Every structure is written in C-alpha cells, then in structure tokens.
mmCIF file of C-alpha atoms and ligand atoms in Angstrom:
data_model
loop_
_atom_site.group_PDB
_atom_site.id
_atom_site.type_symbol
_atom_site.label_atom_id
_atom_site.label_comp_id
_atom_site.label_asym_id
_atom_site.label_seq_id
_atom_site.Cartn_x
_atom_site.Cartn_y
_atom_site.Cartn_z
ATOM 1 C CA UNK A 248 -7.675 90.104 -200.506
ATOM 2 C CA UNK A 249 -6.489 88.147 -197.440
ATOM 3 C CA UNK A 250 -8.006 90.633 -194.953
ATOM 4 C CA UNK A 251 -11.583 90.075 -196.677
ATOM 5 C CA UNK A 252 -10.858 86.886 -195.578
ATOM 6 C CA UNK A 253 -10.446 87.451 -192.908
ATOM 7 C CA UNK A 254 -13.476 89.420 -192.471
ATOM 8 C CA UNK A 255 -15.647 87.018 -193.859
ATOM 9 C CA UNK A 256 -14.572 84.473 -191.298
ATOM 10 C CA UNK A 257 -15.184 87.137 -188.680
ATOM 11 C CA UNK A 258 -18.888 87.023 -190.523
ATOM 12 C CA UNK A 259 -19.032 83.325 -189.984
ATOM 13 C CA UNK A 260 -18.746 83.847 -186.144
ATOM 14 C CA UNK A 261 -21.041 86.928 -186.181
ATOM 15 C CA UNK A 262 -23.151 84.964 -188.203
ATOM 16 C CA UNK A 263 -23.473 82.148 -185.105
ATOM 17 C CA UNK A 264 -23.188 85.186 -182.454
ATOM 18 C CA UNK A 265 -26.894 86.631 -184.031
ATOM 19 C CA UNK A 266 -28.550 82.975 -184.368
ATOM 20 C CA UNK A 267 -31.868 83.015 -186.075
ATOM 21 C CA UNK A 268 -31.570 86.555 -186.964
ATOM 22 C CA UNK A 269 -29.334 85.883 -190.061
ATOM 23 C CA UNK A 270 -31.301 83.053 -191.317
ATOM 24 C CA UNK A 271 -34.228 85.145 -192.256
ATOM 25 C CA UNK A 272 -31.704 87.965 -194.036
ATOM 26 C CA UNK A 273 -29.714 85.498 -196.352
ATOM 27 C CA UNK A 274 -31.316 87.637 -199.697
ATOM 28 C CA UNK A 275 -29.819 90.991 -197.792
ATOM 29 C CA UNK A 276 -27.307 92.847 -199.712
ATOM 30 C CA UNK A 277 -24.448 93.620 -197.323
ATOM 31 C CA UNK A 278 -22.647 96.005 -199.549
ATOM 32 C CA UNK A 279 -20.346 96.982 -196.789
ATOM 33 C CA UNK A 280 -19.487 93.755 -195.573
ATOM 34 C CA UNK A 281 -21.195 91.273 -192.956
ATOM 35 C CA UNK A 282 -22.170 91.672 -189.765
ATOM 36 C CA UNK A 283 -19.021 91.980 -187.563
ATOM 37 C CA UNK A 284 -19.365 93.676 -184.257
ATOM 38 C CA UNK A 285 -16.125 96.084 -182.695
ATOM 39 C CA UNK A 286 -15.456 95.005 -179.688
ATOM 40 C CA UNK A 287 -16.138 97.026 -177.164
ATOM 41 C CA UNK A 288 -12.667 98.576 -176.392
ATOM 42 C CA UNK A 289 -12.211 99.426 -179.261
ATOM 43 C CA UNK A 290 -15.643 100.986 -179.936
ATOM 44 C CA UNK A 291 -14.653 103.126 -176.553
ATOM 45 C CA UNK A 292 -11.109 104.354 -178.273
ATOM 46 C CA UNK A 293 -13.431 104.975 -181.402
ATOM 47 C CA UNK A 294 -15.519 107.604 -179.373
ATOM 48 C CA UNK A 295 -12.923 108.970 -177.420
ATOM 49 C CA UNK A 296 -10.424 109.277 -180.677
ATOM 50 C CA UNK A 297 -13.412 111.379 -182.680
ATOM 51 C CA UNK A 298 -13.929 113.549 -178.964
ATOM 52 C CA UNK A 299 -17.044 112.654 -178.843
ATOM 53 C CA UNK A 300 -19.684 114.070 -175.928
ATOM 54 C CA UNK A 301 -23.214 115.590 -175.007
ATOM 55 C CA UNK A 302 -23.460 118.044 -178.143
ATOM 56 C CA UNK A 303 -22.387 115.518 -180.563
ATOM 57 C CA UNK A 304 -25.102 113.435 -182.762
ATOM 58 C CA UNK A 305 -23.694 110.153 -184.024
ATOM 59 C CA UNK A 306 -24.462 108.208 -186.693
ATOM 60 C CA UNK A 307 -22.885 104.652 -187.398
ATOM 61 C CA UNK A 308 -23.611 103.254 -191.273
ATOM 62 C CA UNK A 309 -23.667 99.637 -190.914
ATOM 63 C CA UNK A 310 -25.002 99.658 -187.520
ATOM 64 C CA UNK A 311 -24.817 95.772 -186.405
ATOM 65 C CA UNK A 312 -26.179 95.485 -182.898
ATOM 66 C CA UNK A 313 -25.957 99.064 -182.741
ATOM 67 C CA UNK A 314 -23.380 99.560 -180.355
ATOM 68 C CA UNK A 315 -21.420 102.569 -180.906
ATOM 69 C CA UNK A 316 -24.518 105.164 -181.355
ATOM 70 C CA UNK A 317 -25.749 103.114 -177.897
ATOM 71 C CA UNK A 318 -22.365 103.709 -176.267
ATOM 72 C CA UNK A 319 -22.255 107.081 -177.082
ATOM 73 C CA UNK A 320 -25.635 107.667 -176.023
ATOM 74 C CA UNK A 321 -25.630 105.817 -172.899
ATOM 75 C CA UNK A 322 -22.005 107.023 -171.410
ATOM 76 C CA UNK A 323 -21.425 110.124 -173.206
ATOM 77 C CA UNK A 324 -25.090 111.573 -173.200
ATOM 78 C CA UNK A 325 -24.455 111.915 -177.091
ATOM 79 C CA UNK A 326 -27.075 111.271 -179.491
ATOM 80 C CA UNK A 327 -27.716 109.201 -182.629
ATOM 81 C CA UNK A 328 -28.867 107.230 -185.356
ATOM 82 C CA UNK A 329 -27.892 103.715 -186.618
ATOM 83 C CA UNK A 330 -27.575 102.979 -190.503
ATOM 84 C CA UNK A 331 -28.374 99.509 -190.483
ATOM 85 C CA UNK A 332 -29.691 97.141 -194.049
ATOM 86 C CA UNK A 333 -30.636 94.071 -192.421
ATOM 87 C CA UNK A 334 -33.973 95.101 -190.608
ATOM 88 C CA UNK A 335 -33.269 92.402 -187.161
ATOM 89 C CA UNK A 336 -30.216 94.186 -186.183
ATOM 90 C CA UNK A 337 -32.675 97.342 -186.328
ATOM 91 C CA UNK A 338 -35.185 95.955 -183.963
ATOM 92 C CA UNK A 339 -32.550 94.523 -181.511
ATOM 93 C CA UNK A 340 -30.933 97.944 -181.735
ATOM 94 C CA UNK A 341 -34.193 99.649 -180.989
ATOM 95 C CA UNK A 342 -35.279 97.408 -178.671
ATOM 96 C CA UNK A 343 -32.283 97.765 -176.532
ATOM 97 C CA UNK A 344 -32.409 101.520 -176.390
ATOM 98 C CA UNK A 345 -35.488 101.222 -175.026
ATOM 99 C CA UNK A 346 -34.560 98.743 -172.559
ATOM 100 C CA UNK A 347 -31.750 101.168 -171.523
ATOM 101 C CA UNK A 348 -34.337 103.966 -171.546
ATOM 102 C CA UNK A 349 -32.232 105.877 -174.447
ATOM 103 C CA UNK A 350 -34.830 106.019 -177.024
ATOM 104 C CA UNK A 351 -35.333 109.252 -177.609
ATOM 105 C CA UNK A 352 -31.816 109.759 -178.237
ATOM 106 C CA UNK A 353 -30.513 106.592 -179.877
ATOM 107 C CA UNK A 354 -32.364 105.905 -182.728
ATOM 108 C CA UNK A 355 -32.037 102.995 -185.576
ATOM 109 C CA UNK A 356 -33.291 102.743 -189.176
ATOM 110 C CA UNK A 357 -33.157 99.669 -191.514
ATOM 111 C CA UNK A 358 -31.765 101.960 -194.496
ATOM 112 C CA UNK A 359 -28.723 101.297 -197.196
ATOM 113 C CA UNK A 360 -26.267 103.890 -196.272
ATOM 114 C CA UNK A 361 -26.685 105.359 -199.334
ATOM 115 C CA UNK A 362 -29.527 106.599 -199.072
ATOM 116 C CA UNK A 363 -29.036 107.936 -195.483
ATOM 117 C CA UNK A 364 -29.277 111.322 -194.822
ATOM 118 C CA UNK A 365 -26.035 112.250 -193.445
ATOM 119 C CA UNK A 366 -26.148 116.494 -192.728
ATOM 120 C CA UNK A 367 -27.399 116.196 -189.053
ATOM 121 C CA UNK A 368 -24.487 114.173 -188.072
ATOM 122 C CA UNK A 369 -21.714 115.817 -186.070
ATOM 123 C CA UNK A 370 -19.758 112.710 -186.233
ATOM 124 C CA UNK A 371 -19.357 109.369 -188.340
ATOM 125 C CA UNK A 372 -18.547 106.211 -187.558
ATOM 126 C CA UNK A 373 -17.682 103.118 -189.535
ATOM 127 C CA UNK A 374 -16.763 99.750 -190.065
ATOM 128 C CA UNK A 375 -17.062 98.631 -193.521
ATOM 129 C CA UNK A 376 -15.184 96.961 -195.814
ATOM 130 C CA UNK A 377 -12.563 98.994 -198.026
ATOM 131 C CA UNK A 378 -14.625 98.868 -201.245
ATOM 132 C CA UNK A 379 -17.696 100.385 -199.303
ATOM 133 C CA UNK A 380 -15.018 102.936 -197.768
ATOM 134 C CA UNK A 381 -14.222 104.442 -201.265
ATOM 135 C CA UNK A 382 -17.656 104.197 -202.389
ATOM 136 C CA UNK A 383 -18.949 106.098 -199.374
ATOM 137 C CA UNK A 384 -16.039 108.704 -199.588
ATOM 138 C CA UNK A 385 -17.514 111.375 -201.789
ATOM 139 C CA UNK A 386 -20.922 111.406 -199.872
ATOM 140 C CA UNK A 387 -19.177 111.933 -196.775
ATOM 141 C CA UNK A 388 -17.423 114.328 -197.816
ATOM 142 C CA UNK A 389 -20.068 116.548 -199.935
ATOM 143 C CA UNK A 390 -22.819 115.720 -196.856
ATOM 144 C CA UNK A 391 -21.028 116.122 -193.814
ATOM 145 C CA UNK A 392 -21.092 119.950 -192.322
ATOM 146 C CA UNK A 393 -17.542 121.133 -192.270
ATOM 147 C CA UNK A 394 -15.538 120.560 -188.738
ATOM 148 C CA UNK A 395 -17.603 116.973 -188.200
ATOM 149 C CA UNK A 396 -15.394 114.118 -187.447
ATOM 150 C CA UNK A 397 -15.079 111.025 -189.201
ATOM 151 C CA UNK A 398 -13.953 107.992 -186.934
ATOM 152 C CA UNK A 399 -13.200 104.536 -188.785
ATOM 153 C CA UNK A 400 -12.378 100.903 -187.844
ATOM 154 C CA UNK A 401 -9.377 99.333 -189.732
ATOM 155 C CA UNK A 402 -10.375 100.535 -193.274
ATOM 156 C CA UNK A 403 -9.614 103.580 -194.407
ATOM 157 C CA UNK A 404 -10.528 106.379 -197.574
ATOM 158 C CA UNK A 405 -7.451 105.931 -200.097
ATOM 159 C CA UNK A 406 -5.398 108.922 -200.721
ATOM 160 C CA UNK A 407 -7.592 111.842 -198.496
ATOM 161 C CA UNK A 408 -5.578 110.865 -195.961
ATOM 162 C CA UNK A 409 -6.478 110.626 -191.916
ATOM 163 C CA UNK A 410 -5.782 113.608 -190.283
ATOM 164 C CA UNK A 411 -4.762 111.181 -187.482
ATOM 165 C CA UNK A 412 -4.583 107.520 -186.957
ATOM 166 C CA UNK A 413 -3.613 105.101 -183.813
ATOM 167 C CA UNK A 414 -3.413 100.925 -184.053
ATOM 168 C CA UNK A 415 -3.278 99.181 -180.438
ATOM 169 C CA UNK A 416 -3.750 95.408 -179.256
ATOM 170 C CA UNK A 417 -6.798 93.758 -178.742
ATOM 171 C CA UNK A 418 -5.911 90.614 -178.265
ATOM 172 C CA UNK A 419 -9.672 89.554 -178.530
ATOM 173 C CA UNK A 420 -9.773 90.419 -182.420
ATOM 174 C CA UNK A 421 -7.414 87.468 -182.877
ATOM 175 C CA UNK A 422 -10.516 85.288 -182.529
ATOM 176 C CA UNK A 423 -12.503 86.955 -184.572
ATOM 177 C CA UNK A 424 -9.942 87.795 -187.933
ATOM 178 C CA UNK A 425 -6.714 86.849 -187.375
ATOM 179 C CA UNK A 426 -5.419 90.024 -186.256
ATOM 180 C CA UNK A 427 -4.754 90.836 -182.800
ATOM 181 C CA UNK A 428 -4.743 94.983 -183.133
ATOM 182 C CA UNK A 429 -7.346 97.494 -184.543
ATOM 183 C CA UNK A 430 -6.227 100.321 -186.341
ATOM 184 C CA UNK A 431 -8.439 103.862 -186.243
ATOM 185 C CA UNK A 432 -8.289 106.842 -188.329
ATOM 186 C CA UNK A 433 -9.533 110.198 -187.758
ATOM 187 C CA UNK A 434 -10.414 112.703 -190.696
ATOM 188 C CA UNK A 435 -12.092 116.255 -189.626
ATOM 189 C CA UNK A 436 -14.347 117.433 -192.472
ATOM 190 C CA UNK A 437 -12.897 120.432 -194.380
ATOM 191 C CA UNK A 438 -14.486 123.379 -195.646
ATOM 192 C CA UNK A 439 -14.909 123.665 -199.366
ATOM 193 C CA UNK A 440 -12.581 126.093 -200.716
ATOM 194 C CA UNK A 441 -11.529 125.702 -204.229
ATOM 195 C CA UNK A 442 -11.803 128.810 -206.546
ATOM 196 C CA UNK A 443 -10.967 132.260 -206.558
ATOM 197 C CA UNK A 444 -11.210 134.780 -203.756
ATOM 198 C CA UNK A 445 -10.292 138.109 -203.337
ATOM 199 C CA UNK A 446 -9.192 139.380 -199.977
ATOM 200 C CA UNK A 447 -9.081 143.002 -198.297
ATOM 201 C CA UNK A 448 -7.682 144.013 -195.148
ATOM 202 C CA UNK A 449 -9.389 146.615 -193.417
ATOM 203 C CA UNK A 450 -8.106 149.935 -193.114
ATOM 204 C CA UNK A 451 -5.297 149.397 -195.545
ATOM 205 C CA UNK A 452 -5.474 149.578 -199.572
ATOM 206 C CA UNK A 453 -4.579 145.264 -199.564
ATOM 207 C CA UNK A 454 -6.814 143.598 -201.687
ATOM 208 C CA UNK A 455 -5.816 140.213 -203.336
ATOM 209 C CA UNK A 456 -6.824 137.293 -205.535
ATOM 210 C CA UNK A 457 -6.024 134.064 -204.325
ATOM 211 C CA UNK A 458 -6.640 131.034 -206.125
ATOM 212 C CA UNK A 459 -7.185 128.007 -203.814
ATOM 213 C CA UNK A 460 -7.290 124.523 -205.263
ATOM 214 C CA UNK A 461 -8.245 121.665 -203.128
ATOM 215 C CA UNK A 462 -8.210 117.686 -202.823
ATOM 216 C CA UNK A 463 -10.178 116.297 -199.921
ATOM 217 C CA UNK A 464 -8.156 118.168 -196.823
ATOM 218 C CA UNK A 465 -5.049 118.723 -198.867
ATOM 219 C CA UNK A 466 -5.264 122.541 -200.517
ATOM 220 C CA UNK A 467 -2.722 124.690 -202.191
ATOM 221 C CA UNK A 468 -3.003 128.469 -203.041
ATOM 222 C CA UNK A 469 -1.335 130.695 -206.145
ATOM 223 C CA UNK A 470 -1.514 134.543 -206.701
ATOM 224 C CA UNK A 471 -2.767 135.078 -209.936
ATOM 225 C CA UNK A 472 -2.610 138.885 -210.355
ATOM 226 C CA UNK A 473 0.644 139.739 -208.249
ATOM 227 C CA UNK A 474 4.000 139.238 -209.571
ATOM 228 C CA UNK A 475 7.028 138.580 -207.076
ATOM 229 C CA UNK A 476 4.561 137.329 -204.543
ATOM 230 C CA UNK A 477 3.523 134.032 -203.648
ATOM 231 C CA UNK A 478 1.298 132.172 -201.020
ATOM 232 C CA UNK A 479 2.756 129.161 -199.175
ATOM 233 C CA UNK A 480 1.838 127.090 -195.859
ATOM 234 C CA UNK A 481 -1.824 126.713 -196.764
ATOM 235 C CA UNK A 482 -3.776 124.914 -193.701
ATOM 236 C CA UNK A 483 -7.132 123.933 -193.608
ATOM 237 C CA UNK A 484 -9.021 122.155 -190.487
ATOM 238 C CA UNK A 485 -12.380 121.996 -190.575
ATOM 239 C CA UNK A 486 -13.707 126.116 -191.066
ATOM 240 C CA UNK A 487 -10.059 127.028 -189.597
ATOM 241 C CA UNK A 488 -7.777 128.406 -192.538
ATOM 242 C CA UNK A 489 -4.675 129.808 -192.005
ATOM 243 C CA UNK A 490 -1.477 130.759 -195.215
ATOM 244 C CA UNK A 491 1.310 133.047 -195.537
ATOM 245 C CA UNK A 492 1.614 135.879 -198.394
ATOM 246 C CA UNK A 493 4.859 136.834 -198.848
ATOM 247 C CA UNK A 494 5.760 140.074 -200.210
ATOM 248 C CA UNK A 495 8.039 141.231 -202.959
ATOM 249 C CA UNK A 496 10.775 141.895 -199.912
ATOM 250 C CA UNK A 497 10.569 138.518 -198.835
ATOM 251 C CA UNK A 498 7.773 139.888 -196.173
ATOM 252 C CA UNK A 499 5.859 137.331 -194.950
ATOM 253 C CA UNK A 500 2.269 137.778 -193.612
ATOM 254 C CA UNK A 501 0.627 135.010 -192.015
ATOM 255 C CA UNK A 502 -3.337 135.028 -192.387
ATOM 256 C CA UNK A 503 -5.372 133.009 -190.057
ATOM 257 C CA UNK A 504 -9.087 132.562 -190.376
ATOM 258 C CA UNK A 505 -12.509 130.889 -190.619
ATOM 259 C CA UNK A 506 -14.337 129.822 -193.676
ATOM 260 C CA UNK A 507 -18.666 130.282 -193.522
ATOM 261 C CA UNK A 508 -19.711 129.316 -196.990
ATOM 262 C CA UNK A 509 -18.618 132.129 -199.630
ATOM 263 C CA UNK A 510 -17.101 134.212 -197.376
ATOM 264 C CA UNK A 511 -14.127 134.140 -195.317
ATOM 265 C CA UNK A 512 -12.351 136.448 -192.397
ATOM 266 C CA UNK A 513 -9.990 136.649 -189.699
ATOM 267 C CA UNK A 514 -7.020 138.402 -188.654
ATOM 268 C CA UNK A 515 -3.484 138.783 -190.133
ATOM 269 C CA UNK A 516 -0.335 140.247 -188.571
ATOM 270 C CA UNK A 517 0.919 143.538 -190.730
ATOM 271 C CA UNK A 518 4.428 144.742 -189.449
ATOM 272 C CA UNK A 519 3.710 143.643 -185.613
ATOM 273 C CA UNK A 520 0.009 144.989 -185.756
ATOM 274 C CA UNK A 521 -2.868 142.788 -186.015
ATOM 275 C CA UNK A 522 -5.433 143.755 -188.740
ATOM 276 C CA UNK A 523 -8.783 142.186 -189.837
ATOM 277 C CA UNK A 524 -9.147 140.543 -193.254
ATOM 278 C CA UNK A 525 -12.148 139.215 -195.277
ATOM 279 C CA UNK A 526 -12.512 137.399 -198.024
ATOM 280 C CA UNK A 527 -15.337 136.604 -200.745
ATOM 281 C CA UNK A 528 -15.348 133.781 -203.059
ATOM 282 C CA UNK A 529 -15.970 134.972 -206.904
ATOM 283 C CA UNK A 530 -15.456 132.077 -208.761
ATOM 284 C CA UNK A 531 -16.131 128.527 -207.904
ATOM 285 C CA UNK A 532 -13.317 126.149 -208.184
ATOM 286 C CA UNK A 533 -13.403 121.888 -209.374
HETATM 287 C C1 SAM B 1395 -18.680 95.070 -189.795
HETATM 288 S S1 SAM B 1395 -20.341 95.326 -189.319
HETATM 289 C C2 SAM B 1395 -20.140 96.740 -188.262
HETATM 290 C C3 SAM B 1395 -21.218 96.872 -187.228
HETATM 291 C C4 SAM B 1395 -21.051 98.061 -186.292
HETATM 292 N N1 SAM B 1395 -20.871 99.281 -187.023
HETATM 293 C C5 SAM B 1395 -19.862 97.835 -185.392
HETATM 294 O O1 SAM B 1395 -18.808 98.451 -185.659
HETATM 295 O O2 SAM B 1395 -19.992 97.048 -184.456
HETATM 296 C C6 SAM B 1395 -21.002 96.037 -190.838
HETATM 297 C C7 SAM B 1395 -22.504 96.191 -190.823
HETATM 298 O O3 SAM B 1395 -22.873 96.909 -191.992
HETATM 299 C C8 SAM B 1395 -24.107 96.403 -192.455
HETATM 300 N N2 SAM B 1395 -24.208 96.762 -193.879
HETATM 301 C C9 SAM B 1395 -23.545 96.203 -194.911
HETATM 302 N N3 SAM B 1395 -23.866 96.817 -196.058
HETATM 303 C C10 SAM B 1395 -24.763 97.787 -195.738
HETATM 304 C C11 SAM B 1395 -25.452 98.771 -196.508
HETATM 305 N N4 SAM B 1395 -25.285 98.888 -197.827
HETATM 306 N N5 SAM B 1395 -26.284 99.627 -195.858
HETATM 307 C C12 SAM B 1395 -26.472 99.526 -194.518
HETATM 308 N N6 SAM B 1395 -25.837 98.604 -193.748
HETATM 309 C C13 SAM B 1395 -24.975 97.759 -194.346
HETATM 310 C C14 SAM B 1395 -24.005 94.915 -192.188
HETATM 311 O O4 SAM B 1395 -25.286 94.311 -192.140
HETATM 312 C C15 SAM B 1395 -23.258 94.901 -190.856
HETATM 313 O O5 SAM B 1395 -24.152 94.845 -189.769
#
C-alpha cells in the first residue's frame, strides 16, 4: 500500500496548494482518492498519448482544478466535461474557463463519477486511485462507444490490459509522491463481440458460424459446425476486426473487417481475389 502513501502525502500538499477550498469539503467522499493535480507535462503526454484534437470531447472523472479537459480545450480546440465530487474545484474549474473564454466548450459538474454519464465522451481521462480504477472498469467499458480512448495516470485496470503504455521522468513528481516518473496507459474501447455469428461471402456458397468469446480487448474465435477447420489470429481494435479461417488444406483466409452493432462486414482475400463478407450476430455471447 506504499504508493497510497504516497498519494496521500501528495493530498497533504494538494491539500495546502487549494487553501480554504478543502476546509469547507472535509465531509466529501473522495472515493477515488484526494485531490492531486498532474503536472502539466505530463497532462500534455496524456493528450497527445490518447491523440487527442478538435473532434474529440473529453471528459476527466475526478476533475481537480480541471486541467486536462481545459488543456484540451484551450490548445487542442477539443471539448469537454469535468467529473469533479468536491463542488470548489467545480467553480474554480468553471470559473477559469470562462476567464479563458472556453466555456462553451469546457464544461464542469460537481457529480460522483458514478453517476456520470459517460456515452458522449470520445475520450477518458483519469487519475484515480487503483481501487477506484477497478471499480470504474466495467462502466467504462459497457458506456464508452467502441473506438474511444481511454488515457490514465499511473494506475491502471488489472488484467484488460493497456493496449499501450509509456513511463518517463518528471522529476517534479518527486516532490509531490516520492516518485520521480509517471507512467500512462492507453486502452482503445473494443467492440462487443461475444456470441455466435454466421458469415457469407458474396458471390460464393461460404457461409460460416463462428463463435467469438471475449474478455475486455482480448477475444478468441472456434468453428462450431466445420470439422478440419479452425479460426486463429483473432484481432480486435476498436470496430476493426480482422482473423484467419483456415481450410481443411491448410488454406488460410484472412478476414478483415468492421463491427456496427449486430452486424459485421468487410473484405477477405479468396485465392488472390478480394471478396466481400458480412456477418450477423444470432446469438448473444457472456
Ligand atoms: C488525483 S486527483 C486528479 C485530478 C485531475 N484529474 C488531474 O489529473 O489533475 C483526483 C480527483 O478525483 C476527485 N474524486 C475523488 N473521488 C471522486 C468521486 N467519487 N467522484 C468524483 N470525483 C472524485 C478528487 O476530489 C480529486 O480532485
């Protein structure tokens, strides 16, 4: 538990950092930890890890002084919306967009992040302590529109692992927990794809069931109705799916495609000629 710690003593000076401000929110529950602001290179790395830009809308649970969605909103022409429980933070979070003239695109609620509304966002951000992390996991998951990013601070989800992850200095963290790096990790939300499906190939006679189980990004596939065959290499980022069928001859066709919902299609390569497949889901999967 030493980096809670660690945490907590970065609280202490976050704590002194917001003056007045945390006197009046002592009976505030803090589920996700205290108050702990990411400095400022590393909230920069943060944005530029999860690629974010004008299209994106941000939202930060745990907002602090808000200033990831107000980075993104200010230098990236993003927009956004700041989780935040302890209702001063909010105001000095509104009140500086505003002063920055960034209202109507950076935006801050005094909310616990459970309760938040998460299916607008394009992209997540976080700093919270690892218990809040795996309580937060499945609502992430289940809320977030497939293909949006999720971009964390030094904790991270347990076994769905990061799809990437980076750790650099900043010497200026020593100060502030004992630890002179931050570490970021990167998850892209994946489509939901458990179940069975049952794929044709136009203008051929193909047409397959595929069973697709999945765990957070990790999925594996099995061909229930086709003996001699088997479906390896099963990839999954975002909508993007791709596998490989391989035939009784040790054939191997390689599918690649996008997932919308129930329905799936794309193109796979049948001796050297391209052809277009779809798929439809007809039973759901756990
Ligand atoms: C470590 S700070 C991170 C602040 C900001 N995201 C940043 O990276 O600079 C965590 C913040 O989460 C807030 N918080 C803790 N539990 C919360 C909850 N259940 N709902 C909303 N905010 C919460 C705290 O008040 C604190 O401001």
């Amino acid at each position: 538990m030493h980096f809670v710690r660690r945490f907590f003593l970065a609280a202490l000076i976050g704590a002194l950092c917001a003056g007045s401000a945390q006197a009046q929110v002592k009976e505030i529950e803090r589920t996700g930890g205290p108050y702990v602001p990411t400095p400022q290179v590393v909230v920069d790395q943060m944005l530029r890890f999860g690629r974010v830009g004008a299209n994106d809308f941000v939202m930060d649970l745990g907002s602090g002084d808000g200033v990831i969605v107000l980075t993104a909103t200010r230098q990236l022409k993003a927009s956004g919306m700041g989780i935040e429980i302890d209702p001063e933070l909010v105001r000095l979070s509104n009140a500086t967009a505003k002063k920055f003239g960034i209202g109507d695109r950076a935006a801050f609620q005094a909310q616990d992040v459970f309760k938040a509304d998460l299916s607008r966002a394009t992209v997540v951000t976080l700093y919270l302590l690892p218990a809040m992390m795996m309580n937060l996991r499945d609502k992430i998951y289940n809320e977030l529109r497939p293909g949006a990013r999720v971009v964390s601070h030094d904790y991270h989800f347990g076994d769905w692992e990061a799809d990437d992850r980076i750790t650099f200095d900043v010497p200026e963290k020593e100060l502030i927990n004992g630890v002179p790096s931050a570490t970021l990790y990167l998850w892209t939300i994946p489509a939901k794809v458990s179940g069975r499906w049952q794929i044709k190939v136009a203008g051929t006679d193909v047409s397959r069931d595929v069973d697709l189980k999945q765990n957070y990004h990790a999925v594996s596939g099995a061909l229930p109705n086709a003996r001699g065959m088997s479906i390896t290499d099963v990839a999954l980022n975002g909508e993007d799916i791709s596998f490989s069928i391989w035939g009784n001859a040790s054939v191997r066709h390689h599918y690649r495609g996008k997932v919308k919902g129930g329905a799936m299609s794309g193109v796979v390569n049948l001796d050297g000629k391209d052809a277009k497949w779809q798929a439809e889901r007809v039973t759901i999967g756990k």
